mmCIF file of C-alpha atoms and ligand atoms in Angstrom:
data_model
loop_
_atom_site.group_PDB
_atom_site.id
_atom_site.type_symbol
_atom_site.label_atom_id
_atom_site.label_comp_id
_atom_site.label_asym_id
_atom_site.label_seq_id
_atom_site.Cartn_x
_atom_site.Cartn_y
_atom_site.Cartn_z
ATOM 1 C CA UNK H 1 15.569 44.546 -40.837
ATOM 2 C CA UNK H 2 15.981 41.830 -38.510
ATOM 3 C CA UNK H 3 19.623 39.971 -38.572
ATOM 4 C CA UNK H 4 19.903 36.714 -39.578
ATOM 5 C CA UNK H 5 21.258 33.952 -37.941
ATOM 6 C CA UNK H 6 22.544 32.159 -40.815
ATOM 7 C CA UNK H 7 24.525 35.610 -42.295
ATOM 8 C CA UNK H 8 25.906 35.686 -38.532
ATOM 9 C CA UNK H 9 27.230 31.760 -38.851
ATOM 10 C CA UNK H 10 28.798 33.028 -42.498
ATOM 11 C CA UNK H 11 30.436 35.788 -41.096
ATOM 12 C CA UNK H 12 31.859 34.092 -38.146
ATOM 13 C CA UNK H 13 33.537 31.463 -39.461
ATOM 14 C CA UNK H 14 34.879 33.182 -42.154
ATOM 15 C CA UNK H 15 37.381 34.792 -39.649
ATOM 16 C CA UNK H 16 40.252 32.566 -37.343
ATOM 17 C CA UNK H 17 40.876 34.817 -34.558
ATOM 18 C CA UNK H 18 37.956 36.788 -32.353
ATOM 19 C CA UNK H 19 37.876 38.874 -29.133
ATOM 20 C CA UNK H 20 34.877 38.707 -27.462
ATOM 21 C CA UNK H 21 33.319 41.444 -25.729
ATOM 22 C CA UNK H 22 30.214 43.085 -23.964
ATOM 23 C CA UNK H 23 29.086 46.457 -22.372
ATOM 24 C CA UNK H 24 30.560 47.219 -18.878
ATOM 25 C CA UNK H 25 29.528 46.469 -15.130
ATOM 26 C CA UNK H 26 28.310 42.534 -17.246
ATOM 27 C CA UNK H 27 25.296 41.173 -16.764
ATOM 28 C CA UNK H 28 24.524 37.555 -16.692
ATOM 29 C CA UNK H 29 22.877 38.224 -20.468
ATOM 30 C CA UNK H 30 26.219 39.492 -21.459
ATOM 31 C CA UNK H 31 28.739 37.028 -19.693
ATOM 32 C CA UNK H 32 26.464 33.816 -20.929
ATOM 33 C CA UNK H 33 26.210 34.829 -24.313
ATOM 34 C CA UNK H 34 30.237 35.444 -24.390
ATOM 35 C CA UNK H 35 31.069 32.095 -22.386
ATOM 36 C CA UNK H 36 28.641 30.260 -24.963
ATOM 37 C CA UNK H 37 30.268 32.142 -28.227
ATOM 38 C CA UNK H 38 33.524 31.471 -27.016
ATOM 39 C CA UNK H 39 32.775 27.700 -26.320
ATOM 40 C CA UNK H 40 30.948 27.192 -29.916
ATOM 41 C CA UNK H 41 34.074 29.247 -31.995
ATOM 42 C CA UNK H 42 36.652 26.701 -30.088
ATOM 43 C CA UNK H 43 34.482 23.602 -31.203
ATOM 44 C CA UNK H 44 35.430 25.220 -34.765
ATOM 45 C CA UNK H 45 38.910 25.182 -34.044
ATOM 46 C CA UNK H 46 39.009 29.155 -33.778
ATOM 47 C CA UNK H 47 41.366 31.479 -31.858
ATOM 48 C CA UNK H 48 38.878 32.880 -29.359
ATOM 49 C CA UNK H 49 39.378 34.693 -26.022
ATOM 50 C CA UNK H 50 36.993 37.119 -24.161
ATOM 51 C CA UNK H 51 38.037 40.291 -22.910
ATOM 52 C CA UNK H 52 35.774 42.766 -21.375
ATOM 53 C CA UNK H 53 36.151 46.547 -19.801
ATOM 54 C CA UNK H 54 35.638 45.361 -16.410
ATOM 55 C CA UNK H 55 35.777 41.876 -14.139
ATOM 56 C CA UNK H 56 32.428 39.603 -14.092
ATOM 57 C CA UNK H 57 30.937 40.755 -10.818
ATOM 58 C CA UNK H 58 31.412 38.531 -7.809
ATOM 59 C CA UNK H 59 27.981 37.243 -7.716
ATOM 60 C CA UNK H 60 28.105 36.040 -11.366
ATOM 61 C CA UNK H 61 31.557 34.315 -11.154
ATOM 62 C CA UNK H 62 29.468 30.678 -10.922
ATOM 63 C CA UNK H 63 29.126 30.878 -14.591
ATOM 64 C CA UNK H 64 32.592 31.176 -15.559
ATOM 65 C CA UNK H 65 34.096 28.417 -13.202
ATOM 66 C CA UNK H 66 36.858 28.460 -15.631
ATOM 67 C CA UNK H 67 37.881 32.193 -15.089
ATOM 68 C CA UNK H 68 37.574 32.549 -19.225
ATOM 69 C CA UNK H 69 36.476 36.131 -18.956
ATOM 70 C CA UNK H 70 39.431 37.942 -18.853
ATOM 71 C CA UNK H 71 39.484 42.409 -18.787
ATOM 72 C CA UNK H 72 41.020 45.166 -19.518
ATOM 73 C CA UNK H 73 42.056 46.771 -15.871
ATOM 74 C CA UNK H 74 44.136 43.249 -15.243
ATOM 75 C CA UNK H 75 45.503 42.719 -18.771
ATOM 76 C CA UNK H 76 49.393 42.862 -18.802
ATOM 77 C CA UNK H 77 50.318 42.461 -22.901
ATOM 78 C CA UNK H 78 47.479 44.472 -24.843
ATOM 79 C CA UNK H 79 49.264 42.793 -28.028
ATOM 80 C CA UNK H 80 47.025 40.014 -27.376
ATOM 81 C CA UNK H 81 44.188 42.408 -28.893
ATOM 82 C CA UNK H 82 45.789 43.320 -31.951
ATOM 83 C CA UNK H 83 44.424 41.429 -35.020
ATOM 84 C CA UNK H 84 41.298 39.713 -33.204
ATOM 85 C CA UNK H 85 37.658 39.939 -35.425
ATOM 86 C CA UNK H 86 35.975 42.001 -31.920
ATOM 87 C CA UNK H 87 32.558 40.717 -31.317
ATOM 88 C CA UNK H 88 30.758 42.503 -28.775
ATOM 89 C CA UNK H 89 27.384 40.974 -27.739
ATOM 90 C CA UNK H 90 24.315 42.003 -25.553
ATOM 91 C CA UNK H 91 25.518 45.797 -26.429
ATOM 92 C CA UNK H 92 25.868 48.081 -29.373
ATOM 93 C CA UNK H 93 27.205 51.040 -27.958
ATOM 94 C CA UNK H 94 30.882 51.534 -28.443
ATOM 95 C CA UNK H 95 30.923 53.894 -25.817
ATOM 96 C CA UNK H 96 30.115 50.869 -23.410
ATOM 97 C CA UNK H 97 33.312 49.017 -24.267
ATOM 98 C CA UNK H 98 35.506 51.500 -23.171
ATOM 99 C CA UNK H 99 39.289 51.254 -23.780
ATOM 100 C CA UNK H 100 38.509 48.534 -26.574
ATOM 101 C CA UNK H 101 36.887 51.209 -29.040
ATOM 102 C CA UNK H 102 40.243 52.410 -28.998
ATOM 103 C CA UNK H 103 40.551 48.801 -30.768
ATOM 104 C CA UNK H 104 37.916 49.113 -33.700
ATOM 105 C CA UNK H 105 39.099 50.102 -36.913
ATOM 106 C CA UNK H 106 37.150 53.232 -38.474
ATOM 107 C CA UNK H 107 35.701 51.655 -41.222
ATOM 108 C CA UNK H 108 34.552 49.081 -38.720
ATOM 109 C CA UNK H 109 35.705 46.033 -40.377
ATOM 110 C CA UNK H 110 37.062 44.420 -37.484
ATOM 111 C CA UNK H 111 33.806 44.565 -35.909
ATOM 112 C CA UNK H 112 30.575 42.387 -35.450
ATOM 113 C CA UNK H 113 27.815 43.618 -32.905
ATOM 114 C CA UNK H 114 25.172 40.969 -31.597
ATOM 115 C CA UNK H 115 22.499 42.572 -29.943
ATOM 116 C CA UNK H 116 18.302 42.221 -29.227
ATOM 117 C CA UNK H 117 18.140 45.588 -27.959
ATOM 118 C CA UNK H 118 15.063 47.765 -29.856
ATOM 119 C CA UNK H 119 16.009 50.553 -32.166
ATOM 120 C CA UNK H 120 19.097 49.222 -34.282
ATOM 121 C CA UNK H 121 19.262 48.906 -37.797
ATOM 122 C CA UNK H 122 20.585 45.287 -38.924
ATOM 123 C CA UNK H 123 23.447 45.367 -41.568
ATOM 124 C CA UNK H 124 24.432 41.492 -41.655
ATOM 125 C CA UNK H 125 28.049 42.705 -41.586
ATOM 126 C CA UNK H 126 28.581 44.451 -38.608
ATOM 127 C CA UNK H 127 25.402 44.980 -36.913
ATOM 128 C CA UNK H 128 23.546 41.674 -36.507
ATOM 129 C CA UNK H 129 20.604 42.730 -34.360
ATOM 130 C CA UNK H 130 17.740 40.602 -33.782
ATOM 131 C CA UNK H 131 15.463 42.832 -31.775
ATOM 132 C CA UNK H 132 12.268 40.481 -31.512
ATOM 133 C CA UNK H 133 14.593 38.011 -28.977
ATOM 134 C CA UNK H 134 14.148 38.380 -25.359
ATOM 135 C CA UNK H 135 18.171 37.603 -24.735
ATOM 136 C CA UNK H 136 21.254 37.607 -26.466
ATOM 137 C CA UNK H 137 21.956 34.121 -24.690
ATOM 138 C CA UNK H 138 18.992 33.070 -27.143
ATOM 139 C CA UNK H 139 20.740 34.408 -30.077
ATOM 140 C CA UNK H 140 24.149 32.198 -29.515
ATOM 141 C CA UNK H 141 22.322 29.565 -28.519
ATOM 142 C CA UNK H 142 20.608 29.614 -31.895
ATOM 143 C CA UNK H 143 24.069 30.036 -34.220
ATOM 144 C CA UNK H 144 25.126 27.318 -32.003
ATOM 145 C CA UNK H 145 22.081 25.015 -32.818
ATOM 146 C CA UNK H 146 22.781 25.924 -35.905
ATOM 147 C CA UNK H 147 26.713 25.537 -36.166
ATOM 148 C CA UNK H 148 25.983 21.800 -34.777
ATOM 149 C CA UNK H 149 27.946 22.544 -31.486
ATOM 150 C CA UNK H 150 26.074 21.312 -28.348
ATOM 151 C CA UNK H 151 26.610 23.403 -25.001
ATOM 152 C CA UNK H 152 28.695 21.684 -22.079
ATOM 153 C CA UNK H 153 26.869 21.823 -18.596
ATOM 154 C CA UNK H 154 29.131 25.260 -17.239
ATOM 155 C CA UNK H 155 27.817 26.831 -20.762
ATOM 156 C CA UNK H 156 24.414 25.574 -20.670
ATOM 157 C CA UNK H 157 23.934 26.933 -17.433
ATOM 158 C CA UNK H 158 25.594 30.692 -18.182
ATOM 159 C CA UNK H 159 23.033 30.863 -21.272
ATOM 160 C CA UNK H 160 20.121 29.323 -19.229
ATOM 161 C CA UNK H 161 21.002 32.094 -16.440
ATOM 162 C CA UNK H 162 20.893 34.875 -19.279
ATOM 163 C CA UNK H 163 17.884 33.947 -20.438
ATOM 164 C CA UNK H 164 16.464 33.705 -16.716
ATOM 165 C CA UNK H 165 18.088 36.939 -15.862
ATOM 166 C CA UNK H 166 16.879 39.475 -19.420
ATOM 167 C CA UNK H 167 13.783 37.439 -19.751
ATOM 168 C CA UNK H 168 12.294 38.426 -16.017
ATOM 169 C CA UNK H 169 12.200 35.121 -15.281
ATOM 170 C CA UNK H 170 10.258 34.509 -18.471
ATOM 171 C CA UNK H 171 7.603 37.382 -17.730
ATOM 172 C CA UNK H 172 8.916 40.007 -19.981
ATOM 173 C CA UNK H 173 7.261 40.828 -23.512
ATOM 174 C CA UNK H 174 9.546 38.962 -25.675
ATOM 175 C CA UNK H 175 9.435 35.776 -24.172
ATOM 176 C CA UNK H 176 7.944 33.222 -26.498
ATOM 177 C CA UNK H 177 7.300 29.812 -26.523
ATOM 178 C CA UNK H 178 10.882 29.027 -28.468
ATOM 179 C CA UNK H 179 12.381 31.033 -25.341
ATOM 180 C CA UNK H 180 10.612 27.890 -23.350
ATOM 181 C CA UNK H 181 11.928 25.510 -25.692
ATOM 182 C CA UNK H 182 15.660 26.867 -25.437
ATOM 183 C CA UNK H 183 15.905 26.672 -21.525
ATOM 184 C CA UNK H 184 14.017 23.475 -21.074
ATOM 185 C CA UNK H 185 17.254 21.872 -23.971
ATOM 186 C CA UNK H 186 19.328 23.523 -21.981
ATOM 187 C CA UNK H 187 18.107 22.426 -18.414
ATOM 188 C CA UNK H 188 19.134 18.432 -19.908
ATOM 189 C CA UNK H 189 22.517 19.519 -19.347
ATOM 190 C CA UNK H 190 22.373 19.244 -16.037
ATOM 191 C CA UNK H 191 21.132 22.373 -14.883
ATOM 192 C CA UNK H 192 19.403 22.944 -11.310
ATOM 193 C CA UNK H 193 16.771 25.748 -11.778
ATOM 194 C CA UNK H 194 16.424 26.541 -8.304
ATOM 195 C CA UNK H 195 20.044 26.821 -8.030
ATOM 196 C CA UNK H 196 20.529 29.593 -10.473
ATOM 197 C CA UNK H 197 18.000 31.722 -9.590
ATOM 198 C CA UNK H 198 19.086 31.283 -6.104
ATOM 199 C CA UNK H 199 22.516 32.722 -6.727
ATOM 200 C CA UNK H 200 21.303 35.095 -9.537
ATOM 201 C CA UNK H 201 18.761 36.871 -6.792
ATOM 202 C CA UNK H 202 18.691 35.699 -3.484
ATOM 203 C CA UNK H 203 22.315 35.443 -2.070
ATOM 204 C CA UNK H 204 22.587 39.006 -1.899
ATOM 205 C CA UNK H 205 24.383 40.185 1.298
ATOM 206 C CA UNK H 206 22.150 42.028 4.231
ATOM 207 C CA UNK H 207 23.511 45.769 2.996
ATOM 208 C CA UNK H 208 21.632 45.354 -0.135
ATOM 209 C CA UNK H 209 18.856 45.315 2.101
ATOM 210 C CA UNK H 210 19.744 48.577 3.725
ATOM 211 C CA UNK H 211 20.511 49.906 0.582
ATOM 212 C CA UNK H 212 17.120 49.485 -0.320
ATOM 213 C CA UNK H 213 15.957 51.400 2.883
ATOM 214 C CA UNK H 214 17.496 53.936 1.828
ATOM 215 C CA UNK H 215 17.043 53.937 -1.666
ATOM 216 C CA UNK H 216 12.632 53.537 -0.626
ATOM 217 C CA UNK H 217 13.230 56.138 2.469
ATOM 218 C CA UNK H 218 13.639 59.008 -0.606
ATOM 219 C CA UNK H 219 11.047 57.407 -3.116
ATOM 220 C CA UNK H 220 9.136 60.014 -5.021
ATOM 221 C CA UNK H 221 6.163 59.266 -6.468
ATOM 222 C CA UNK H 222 4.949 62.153 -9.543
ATOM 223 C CA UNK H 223 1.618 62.373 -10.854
ATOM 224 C CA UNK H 224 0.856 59.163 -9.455
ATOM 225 C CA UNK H 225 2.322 57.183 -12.204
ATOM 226 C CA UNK H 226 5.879 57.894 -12.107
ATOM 227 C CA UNK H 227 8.222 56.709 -9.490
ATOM 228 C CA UNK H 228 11.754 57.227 -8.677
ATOM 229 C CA UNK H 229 14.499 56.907 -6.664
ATOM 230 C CA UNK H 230 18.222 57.681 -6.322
ATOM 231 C CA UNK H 231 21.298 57.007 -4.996
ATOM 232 C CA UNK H 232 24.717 58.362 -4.403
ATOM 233 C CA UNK H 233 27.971 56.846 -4.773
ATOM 234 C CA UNK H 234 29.151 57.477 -1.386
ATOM 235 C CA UNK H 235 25.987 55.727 0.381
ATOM 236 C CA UNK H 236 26.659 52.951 -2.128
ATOM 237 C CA UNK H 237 30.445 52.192 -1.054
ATOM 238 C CA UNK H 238 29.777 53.166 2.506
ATOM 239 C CA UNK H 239 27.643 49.793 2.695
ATOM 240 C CA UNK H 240 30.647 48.127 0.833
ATOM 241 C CA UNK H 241 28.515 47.338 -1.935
ATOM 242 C CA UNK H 242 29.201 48.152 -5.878
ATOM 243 C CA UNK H 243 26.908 49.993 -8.012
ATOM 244 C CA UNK H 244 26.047 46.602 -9.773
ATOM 245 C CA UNK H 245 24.300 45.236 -6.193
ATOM 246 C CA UNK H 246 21.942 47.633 -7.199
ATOM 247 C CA UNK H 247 21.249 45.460 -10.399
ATOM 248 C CA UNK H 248 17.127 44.984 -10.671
ATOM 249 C CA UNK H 249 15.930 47.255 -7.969
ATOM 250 C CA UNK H 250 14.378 49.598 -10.478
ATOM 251 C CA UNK H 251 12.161 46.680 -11.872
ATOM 252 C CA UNK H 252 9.919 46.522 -8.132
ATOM 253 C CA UNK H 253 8.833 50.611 -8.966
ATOM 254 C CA UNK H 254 6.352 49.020 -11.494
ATOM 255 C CA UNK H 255 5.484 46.240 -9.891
ATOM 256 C CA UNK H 256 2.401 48.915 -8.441
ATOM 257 C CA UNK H 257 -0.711 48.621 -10.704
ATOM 258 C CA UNK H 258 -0.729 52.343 -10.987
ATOM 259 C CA UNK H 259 2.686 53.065 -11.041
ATOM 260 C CA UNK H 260 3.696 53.357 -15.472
ATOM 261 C CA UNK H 261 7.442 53.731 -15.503
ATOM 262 C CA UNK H 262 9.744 53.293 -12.866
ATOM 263 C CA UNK H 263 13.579 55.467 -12.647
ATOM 264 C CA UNK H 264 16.551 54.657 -10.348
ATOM 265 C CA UNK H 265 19.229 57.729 -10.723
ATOM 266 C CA UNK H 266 22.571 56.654 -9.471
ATOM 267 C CA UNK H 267 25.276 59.224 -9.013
ATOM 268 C CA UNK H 268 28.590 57.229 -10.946
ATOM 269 C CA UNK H 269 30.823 60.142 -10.608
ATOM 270 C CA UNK H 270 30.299 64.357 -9.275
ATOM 271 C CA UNK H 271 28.975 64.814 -12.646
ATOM 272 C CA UNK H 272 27.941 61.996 -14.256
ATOM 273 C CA UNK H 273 24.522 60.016 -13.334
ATOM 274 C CA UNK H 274 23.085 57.170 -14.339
ATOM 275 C CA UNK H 275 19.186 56.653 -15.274
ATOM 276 C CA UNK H 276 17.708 53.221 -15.460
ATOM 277 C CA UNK H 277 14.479 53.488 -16.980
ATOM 278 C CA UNK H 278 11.619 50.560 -16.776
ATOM 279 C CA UNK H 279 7.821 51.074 -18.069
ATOM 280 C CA UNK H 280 4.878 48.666 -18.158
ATOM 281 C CA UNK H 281 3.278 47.211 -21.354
ATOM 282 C CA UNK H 282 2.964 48.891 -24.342
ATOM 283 C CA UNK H 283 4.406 52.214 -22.552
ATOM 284 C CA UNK H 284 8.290 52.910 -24.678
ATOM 285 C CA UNK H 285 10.404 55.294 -22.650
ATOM 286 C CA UNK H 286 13.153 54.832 -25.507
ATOM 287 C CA UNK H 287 12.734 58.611 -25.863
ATOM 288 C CA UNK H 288 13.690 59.634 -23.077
ATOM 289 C CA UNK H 289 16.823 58.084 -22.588
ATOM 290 C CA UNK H 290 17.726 58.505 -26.821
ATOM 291 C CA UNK H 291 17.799 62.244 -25.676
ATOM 292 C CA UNK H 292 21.273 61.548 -23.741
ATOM 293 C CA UNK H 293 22.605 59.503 -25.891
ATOM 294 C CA UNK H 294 20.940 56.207 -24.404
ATOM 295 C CA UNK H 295 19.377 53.101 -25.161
ATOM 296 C CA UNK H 296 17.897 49.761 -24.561
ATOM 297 C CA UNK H 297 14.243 48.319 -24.690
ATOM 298 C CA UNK H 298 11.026 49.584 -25.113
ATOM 299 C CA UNK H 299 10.182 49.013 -21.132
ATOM 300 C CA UNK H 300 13.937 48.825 -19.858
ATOM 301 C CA UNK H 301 16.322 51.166 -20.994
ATOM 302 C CA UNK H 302 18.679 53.952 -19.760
ATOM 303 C CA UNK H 303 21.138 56.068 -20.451
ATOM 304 C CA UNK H 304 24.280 58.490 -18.324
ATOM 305 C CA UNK H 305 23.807 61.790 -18.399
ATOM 306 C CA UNK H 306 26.767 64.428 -17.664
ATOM 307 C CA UNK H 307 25.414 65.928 -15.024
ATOM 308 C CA UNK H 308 25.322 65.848 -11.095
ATOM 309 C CA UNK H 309 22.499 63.508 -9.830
ATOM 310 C CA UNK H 310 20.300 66.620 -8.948
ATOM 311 C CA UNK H 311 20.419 68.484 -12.197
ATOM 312 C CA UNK H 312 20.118 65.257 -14.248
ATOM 313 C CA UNK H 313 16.892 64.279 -11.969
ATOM 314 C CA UNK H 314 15.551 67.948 -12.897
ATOM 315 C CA UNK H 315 16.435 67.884 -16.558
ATOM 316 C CA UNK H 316 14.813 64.144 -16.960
ATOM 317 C CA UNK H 317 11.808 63.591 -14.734
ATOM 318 C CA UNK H 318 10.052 66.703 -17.745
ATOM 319 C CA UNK H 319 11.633 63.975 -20.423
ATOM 320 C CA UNK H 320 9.925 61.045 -18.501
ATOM 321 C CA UNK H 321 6.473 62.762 -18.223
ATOM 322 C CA UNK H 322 6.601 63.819 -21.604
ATOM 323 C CA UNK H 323 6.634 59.990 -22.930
ATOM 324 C CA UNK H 324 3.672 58.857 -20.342
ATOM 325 C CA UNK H 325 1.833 61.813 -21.883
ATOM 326 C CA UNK H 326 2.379 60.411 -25.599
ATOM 327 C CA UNK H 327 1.196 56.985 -24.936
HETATM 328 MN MN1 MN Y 401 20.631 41.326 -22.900
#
């Protein structure tokens, strides 16, 4: 069942006060869709703030000019949370909010989840997934068509930037023509193309670079169709980056004809590694990542796994294979 966006209109204004959330390290998906949910529930006179696990990332601050996206680590008063309808968007795993779950009642009736990843089940109530869109900046964008709220230029730009940023710059499988549609409304708000994209992927500083020498120094390539790299936390910090300047590396493994699916393993902590999973075409690594407890798309997903980056490279690349072998 796919969610609908006039239950998720219903359901929304039927409350007064919201918190606004998304998964942690945000990504410009995340941050737009929250910047343009929290701009359309003002326009209805709503109490609305957004509070996330962890501050927006440096390099996406341009789309919050306003500093609006408040977080946990720097919040003083956690009153403020009490009594707030928590909508967390771009992510449906609780386990990604962090300290907020703490927040969400059992029976989950404080809760609304808007999401496009693959593999949820859409209640109308709390799960509102709508798995067929390429971003969730799409979604709010729709509700807010629909709502009769019109963006301002700072949130036209944040959901134009989402859309850039989970659509591949519009080369991914679930961009449609509407997806067209949607960014060329919101590019009459003022919105400089070149701009965004410029700041979303090309200011990045020169030790990304050397990251990525080191990250392609250990490449391993299995079968011929499977590549992968990894990185530890140590070489990360070293450079004085963060984990997310390593945001879209993984996608160039696949850019090889031959090359099917495409893994960066990050070490986050001694015993707890990341996998970021990415596949060509009609090629669904879900599986693999489901195993641990992850999630995602069909051909960008990923999961952590509670073990140190060498054992969880050993236990997964088998998992990997296994899904090439079933397509
Ligand atoms: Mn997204």
């Amino acid at each position: 069942m796919t969610g609908s966006i006039d239950l998720l209109l219903k359901r929304l204004l039927g409350e007064e006060k919201f918190l606004l959330t998304t998964h942690r390290t945000p990504d410009p998906d995340g941050l737009g869709a929250e910047l343009g949910l929290l701009h359309f529930l003002k326009s209805k006179g709503k109490d609305a703030l957004i509070m996330n696990s962890e501050p927006v990332p440096v390099k996406m601050r341009f789309l919050d000019p306003e500093n609006q996206a408040s977080d946990m680590k720097s919040l003083k008063d956690r009153a403020i949370i009490d009594g707030r309808l928590i909508v967390c968007v771009d992510n449906s795993d609780l386990k990604r909010i962090d300290d907020l779950q703490a927040y969400v009642r059992e029976d989950q009736s404080n809760l609304v989840i808007i999401d496009h990843h693959d593999g949820m089940h859409a209640d109308n109530q709390v799960m509102f997934a709508f798995p067929t869109t390429g971003s969730s900046c799409e979604i709010v964008y729709e509700l807010m068509t629909l709502g009769g709220v019109e963006p301002t230029e700072p949130v036209a730009r944040s959901l134009y930037a989402g859309i850039v940023s989970d659509t591949g710059n519009f080369k991914y499988k679930k961009t449609n023509s509407r997806t067209h549609e949607i960014a060329a409304h919101l590019m009459r708000f003022g919105i400089n193309p070149a701009e965004v994209a410029e700041r979303l992927f090309e200011n990045s500083p020169l030790a990304r670079l050397l990251l990525k020498k080191k990250l392609y120094a250990g490449m391993v390539i299995e079968q011929g169709r499977l590549a992968y790299f990894k990185i530890r936390k140590s070489d990360v910090i070293e450079l004085g980056l963060s984990l997310d300047d390593l945001d879209g590396v993984v996608n160039e493994l696949i850019e090889s004809d031959d090359i099917q699916a495409g893994i960066l393993f990050t070490e986050r902590e001694a015993q707890q590694t990341k996998v970021s999973v990415r596949s060509r075409g009609s090629i669904s690594m879900l599986a693999s990542v489901v195993k641990y407890g992850g999630g995602g798309h069909k051909n960008a997903c990923g999961a952590t796994i509670p073990m140190d980056l060498e054992t969880a490279i050993a236990d997964f690349i088998p998992e990997a294979l296994r899904c090439l072998d079933s397509v």
